[in-house]
Every structure is written in C-alpha cells, then in structure tokens.
Short mmCIF file of C-alpha atoms in Angstrom, two decimals:
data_model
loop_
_atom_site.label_atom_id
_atom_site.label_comp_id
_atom_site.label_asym_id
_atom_site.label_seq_id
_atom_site.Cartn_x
_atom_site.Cartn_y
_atom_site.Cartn_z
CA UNK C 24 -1.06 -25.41 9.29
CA UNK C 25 -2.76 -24.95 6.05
CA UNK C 26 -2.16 -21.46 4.25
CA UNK C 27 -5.54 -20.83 4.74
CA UNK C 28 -5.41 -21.26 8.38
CA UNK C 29 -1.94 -19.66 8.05
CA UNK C 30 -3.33 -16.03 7.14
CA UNK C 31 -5.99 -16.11 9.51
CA UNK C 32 -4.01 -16.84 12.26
CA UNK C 33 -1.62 -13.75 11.23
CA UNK C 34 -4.80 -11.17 10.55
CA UNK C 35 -6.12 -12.62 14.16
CA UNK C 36 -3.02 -11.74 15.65
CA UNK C 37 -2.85 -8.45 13.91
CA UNK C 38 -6.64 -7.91 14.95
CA UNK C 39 -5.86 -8.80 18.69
CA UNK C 40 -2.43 -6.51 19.13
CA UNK C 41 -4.50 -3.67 17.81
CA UNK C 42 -7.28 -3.91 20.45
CA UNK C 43 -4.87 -4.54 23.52
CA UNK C 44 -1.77 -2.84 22.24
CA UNK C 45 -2.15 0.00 19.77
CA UNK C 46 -6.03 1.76 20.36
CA UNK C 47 -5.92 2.16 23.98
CA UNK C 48 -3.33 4.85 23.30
CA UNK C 49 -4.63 6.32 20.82
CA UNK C 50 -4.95 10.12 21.16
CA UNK C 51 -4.58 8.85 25.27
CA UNK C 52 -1.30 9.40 25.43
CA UNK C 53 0.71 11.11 28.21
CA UNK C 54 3.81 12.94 27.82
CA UNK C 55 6.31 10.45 29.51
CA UNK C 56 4.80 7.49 27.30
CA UNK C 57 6.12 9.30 24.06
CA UNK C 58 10.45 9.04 23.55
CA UNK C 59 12.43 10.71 21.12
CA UNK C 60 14.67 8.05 19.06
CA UNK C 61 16.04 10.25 17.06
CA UNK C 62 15.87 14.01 15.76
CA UNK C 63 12.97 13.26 13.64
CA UNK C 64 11.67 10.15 15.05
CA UNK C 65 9.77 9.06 18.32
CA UNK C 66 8.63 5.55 19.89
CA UNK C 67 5.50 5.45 22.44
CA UNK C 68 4.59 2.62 24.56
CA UNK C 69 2.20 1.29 22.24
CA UNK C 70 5.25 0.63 19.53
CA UNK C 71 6.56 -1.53 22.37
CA UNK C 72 3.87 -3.36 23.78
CA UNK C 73 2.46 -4.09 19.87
CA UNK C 74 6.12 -5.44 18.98
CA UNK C 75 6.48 -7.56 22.30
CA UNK C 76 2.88 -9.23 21.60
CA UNK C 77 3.38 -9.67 17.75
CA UNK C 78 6.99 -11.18 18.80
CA UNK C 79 5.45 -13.93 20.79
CA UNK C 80 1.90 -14.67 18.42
CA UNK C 81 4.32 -15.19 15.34
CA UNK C 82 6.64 -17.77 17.53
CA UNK C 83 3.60 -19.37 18.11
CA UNK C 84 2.24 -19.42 14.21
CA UNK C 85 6.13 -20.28 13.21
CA UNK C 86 8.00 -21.45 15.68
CA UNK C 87 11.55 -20.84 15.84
CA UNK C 88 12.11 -18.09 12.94
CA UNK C 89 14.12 -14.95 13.43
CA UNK C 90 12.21 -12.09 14.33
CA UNK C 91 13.47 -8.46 13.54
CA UNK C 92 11.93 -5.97 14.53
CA UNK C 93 12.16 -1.90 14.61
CA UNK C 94 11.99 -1.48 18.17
CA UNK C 95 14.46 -4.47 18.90
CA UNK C 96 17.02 -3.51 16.12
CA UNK C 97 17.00 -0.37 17.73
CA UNK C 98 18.00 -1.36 20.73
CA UNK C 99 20.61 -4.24 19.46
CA UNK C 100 21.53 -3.43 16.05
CA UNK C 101 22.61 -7.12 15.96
CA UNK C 102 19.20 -8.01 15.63
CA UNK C 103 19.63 -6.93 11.67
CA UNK C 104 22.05 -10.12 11.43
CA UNK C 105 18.46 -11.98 10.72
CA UNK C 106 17.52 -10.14 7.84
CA UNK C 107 19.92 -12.46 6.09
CA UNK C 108 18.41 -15.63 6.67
CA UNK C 109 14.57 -16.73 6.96
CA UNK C 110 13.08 -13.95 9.34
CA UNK C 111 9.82 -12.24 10.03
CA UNK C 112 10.29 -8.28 9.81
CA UNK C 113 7.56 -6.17 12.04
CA UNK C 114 7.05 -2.35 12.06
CA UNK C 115 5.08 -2.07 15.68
CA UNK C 116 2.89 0.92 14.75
CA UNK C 117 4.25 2.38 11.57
CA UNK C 118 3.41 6.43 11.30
CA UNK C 119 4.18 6.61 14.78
CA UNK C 120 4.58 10.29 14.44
CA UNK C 121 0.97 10.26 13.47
CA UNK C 122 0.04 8.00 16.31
CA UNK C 123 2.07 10.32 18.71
CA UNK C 124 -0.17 13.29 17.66
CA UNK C 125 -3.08 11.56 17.99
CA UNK C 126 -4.07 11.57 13.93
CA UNK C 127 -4.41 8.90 11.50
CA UNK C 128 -2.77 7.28 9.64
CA UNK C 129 -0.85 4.53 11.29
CA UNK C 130 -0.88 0.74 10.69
CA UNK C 131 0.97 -2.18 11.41
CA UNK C 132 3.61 -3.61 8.75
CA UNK C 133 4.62 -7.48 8.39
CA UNK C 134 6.91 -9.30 6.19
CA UNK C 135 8.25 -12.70 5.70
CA UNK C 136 11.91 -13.07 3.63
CA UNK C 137 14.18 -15.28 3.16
CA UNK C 138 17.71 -15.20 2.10
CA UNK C 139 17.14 -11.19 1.80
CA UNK C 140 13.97 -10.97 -0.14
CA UNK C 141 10.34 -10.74 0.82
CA UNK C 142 7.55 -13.67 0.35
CA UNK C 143 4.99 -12.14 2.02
CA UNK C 144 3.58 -9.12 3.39
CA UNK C 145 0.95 -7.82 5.26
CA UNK C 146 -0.14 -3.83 5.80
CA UNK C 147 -2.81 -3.58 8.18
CA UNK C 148 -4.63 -0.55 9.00
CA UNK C 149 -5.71 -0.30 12.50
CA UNK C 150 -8.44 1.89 12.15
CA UNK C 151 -10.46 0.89 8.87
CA UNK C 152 -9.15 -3.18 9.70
CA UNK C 153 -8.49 -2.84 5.90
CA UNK C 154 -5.42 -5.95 5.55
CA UNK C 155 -3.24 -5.57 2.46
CA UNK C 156 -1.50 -9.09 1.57
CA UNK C 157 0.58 -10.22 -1.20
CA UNK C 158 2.63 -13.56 -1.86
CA UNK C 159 5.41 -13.60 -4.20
CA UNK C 160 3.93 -14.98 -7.59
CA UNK C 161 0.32 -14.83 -5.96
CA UNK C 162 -0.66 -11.36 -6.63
CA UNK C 163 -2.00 -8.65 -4.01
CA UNK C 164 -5.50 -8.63 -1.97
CA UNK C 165 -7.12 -6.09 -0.34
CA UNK C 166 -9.65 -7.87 2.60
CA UNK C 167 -9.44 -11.10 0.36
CA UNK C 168 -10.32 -9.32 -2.87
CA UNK C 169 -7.56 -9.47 -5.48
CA UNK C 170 -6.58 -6.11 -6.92
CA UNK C 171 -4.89 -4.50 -10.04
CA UNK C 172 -2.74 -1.44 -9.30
CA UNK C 173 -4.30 1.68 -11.14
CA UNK C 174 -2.95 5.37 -12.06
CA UNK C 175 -4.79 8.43 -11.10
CA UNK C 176 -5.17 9.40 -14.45
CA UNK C 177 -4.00 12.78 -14.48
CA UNK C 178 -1.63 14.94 -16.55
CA UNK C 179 0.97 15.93 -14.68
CA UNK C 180 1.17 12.74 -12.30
CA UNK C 181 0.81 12.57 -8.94
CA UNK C 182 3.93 12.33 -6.75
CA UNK C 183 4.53 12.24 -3.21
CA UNK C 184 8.23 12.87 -2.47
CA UNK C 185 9.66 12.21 0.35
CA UNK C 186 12.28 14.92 1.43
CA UNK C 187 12.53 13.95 5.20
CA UNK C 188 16.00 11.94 4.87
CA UNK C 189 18.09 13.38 1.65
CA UNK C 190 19.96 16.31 2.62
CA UNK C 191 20.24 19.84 1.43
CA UNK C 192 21.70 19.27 -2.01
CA UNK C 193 19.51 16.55 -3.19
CA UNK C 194 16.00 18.24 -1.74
CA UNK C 195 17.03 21.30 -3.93
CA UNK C 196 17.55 19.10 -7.04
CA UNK C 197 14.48 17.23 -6.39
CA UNK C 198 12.60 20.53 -6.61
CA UNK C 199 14.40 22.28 -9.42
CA UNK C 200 14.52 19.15 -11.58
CA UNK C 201 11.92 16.70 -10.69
CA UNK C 202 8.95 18.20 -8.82
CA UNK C 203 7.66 20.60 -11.84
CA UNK C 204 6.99 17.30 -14.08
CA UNK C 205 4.19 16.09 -11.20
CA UNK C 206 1.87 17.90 -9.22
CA UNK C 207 3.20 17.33 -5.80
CA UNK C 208 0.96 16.09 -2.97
CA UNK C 209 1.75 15.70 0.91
CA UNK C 210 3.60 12.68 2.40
CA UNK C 211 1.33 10.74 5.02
CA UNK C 212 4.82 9.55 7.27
CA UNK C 213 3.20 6.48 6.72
CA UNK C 214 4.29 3.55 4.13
CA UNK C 215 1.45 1.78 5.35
CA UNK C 216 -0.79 4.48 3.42
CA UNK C 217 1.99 5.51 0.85
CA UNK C 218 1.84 1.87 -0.45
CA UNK C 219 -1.85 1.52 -0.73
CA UNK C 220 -2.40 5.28 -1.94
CA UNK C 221 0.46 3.96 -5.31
CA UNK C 222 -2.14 1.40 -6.05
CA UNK C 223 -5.44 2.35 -5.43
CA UNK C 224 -5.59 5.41 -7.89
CA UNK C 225 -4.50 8.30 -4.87
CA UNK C 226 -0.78 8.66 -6.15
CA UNK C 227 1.02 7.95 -9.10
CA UNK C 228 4.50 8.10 -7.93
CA UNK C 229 6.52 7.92 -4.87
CA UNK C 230 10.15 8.57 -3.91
CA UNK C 231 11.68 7.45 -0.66
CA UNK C 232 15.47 8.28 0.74
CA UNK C 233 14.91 5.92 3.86
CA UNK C 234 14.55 2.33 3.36
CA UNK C 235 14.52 0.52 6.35
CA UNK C 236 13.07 -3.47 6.26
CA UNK C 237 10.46 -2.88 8.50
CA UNK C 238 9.02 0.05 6.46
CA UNK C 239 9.35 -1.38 2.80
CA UNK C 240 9.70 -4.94 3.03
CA UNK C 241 5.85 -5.74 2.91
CA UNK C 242 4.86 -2.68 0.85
CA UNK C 243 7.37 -3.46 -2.13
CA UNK C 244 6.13 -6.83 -2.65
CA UNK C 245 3.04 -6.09 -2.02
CA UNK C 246 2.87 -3.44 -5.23
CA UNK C 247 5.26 -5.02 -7.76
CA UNK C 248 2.27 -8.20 -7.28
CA UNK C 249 -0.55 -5.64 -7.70
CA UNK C 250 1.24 -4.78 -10.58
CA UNK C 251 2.64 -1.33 -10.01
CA UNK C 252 6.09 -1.40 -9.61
CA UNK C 253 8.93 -0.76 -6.91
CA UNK C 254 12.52 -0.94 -7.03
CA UNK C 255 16.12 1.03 -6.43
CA UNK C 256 16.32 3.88 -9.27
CA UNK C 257 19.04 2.01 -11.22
CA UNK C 258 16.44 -0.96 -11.44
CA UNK C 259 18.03 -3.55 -9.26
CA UNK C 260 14.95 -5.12 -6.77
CA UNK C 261 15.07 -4.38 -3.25
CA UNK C 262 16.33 -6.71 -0.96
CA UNK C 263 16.19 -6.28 2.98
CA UNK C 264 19.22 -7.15 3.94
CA UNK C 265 20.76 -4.16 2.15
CA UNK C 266 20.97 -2.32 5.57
CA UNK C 267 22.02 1.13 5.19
CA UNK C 268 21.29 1.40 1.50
CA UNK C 269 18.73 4.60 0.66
CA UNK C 270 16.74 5.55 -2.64
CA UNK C 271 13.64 3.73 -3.51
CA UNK C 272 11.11 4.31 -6.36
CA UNK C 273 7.43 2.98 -6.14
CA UNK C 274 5.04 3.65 -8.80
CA UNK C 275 1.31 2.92 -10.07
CA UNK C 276 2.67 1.69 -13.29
CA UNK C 277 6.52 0.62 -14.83
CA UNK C 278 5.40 3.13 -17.30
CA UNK C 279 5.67 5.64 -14.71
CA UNK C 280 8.40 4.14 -12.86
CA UNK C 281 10.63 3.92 -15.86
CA UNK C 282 9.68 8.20 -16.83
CA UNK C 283 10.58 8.85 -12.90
CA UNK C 284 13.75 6.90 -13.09
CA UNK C 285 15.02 8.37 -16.07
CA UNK C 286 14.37 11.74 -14.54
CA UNK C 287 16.32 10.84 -11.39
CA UNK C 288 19.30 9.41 -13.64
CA UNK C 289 20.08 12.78 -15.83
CA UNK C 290 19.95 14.62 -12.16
CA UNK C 291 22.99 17.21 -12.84
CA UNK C 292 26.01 15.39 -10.45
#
C-alpha cells in the first residue's frame, strides 16, 4: 500500500467508525450506557464499540502491529507493554465527558510510534470531519492543506491550564504564580480541540498534568511539525512509553514555550 492509499484508508476508517460507532449516541444516550471509570472520568458504549471497530480496520491496513488502546489498557494494564515497540495508540472518542453530556467537542485520536516515539498522528473531529495529520519530518495538514502554527497575537497570551489532575498545592501555585502573566481561557476536556486551538490562532499556551499516550501521542507530533512546540517543562521530548510520567507544555510558538517554561521552573519548591 502506497502512502497515499495508506491515509485514505485510515481517514475511511475514521469516517466509517464515526457513522456506525460514535453519532448514533450522540446526545441518545441512556443512563446505563454511560460508566464511571474513575472519579473524574466516564466510558459510554460508543468509546467501546469505536475502539473494537478501529481495532480490527487498522489490523486490516497493518496487519499484525500492536494495538493499545484506552479502553483495552484499562481493562489489562498489560496492554501498555506495546507502547514500547511498534504500536498503533487509539483514543475511542476523546472528550468523552463532552460526548456523555451530549455537547461538542469530541474527536477521535490516532497515533503510530515506534520504539516510544510518535510517526504519525491523526485528530479527527467527528462532527466538522475536519482530519488533523502530521508525519515526523513531513509537517502538519489540516484536510490535506499544510499549515503553519500561529499565535493569537495578544498581550497577555492566551493560556488554557489544565488544573483537573495536579493537586491542591500545585493548582494554588499555578494561580498565584503563573495564571496573572496570561489571560486564562476554559479547558475544552478535549486534546483533540486543545491541540488544534495551540495552532490555529485560539490559544497561545497550554499546560497539561495528565499525559496519557492515547491523549498526546498524535497531538504532540502533530504541533512540534506545524511548528508550535510541545514537550516536558525541563525540555526533554515526549515519548509514550513514559507511562505514569505527568507535566506537559504545548505552545503556539518555542518563543512562548520557552517564557512558560521558565515560569514553571522558578515555581517556589
């Protein structure tokens, strides 16, 4: 398969598991098809049936290549063992929580790594069909059209800081000693629209505790090749197979990055 053929068999698969898996439920959902995973995180029947179908279209685009994703690695952490090697990494429905409550946004995320880094990414929003894809060394598209990451222009910057994971101590300091150098802006719970918003000219800057595969892998990539930049605050890239590890910093520019990280780095200990 040709790369051509390649991407358009991944955006037809995306396209399909939308339409059968993901916008049937949407805002149809019934109590008992909604779970709570967690204290501040749920998983519906569409995040299920959308990983189950993308599962078996990518074995059929690559056969034979680890597949990790969310749903599965929740349910056998030992599924993470194939972020190591050559693996595809799928967030289902990403801003389930959105999806849940029957308002945008919510996409589909898709990554391909090897040996612990990204190659390739997709972020797919369901509703608009707007498909974000970037190759390492290729640069970033937007529905085929290649795109340069821009600021919003504006003095302060924009920054949308995510507080949902860091715990008391470390909101407090983000709001005493970095949120009155930005005007601060509302999170969407959804990387698949935090990503896009850090490139397109919506949000400068963007700071994220969590850092799970399936929610950075393909959004990373895919704004360090449009140029904006995205990495741990002490600079080192971010790899997937760093399970557990939190504290990621995405920006418009490495102009911006660089102010942000400096600001994180003089925190008071």
């Amino acid at each position: 398969m040709n790369v051509m053929a390649f991407h358009q068999a991944v955006h037809d698969l995306l396209r399909a598991v939308s339409e059968k898996a993901i916008l049937p439920y949407y805002q149809q959902l019934a109590a008992h098809q909604i779970e709570a995973k967690a204290a501040d995180d749920v998983v519906t029947v569409a995040d299920k049936l959308s990983e189950e179908m993308l599962a078996e279209g990518l074995e059929k685009i690559v056969p034979g290549l680890a597949i990790v994703g969310e749903e599965a690695a929740h349910a056998d952490p030992a599924v993470l063992d194939g972020l190591k090697g050559d693996c595809w990494i799928i967030d289902p429905v990403d801003g389930t929580r959105n999806f849940a409550a029957g308002k945008p946004p919510f996409g589909i995320l898709l990554a391909m790594a090897s040996s612990g880094e990204a190659h390739t990414g997709w972020i797919y929003d369901v509703l608009s069909d707007r498909l974000c894809v970037a190759h390492k060394g290729k640069g970033a598209f937007i529905n085929g059209e290649k795109i340069a990451a821009r600021t919003t222009g504006e003095t302060p910057p924009v920054a949308a800081i995510s507080l949902l994971f860091m715990d008391e101590a470390k909101r407090e300091a983000m709001m005493d000693w970095i949120a009155p150098y930005y005007r601060l802006v509302d999170i969407p719970f959804c990387a698949a629209e935090q990503y896009p918003r850090l490139a397109l000219g919506v949000n400068d800057v963007s700071i994220f505790e969590r850092t799970l595969a399936w929610d950075h892998a393909a959004g990373v990539l895919w704004l360090n090749e449009a140029g904006g930049r995205a990495a741990r605050p002490d600079g080192s890239p971010y790899r997937v197979d760093e399970v557990g590890r939190t504290g990621l910093i995405g920006a418009a520019s490495p102009v911006l990055w660089d102010d942000l990280a400096g600001r994180l780095a003089a925190l008071p200990a």
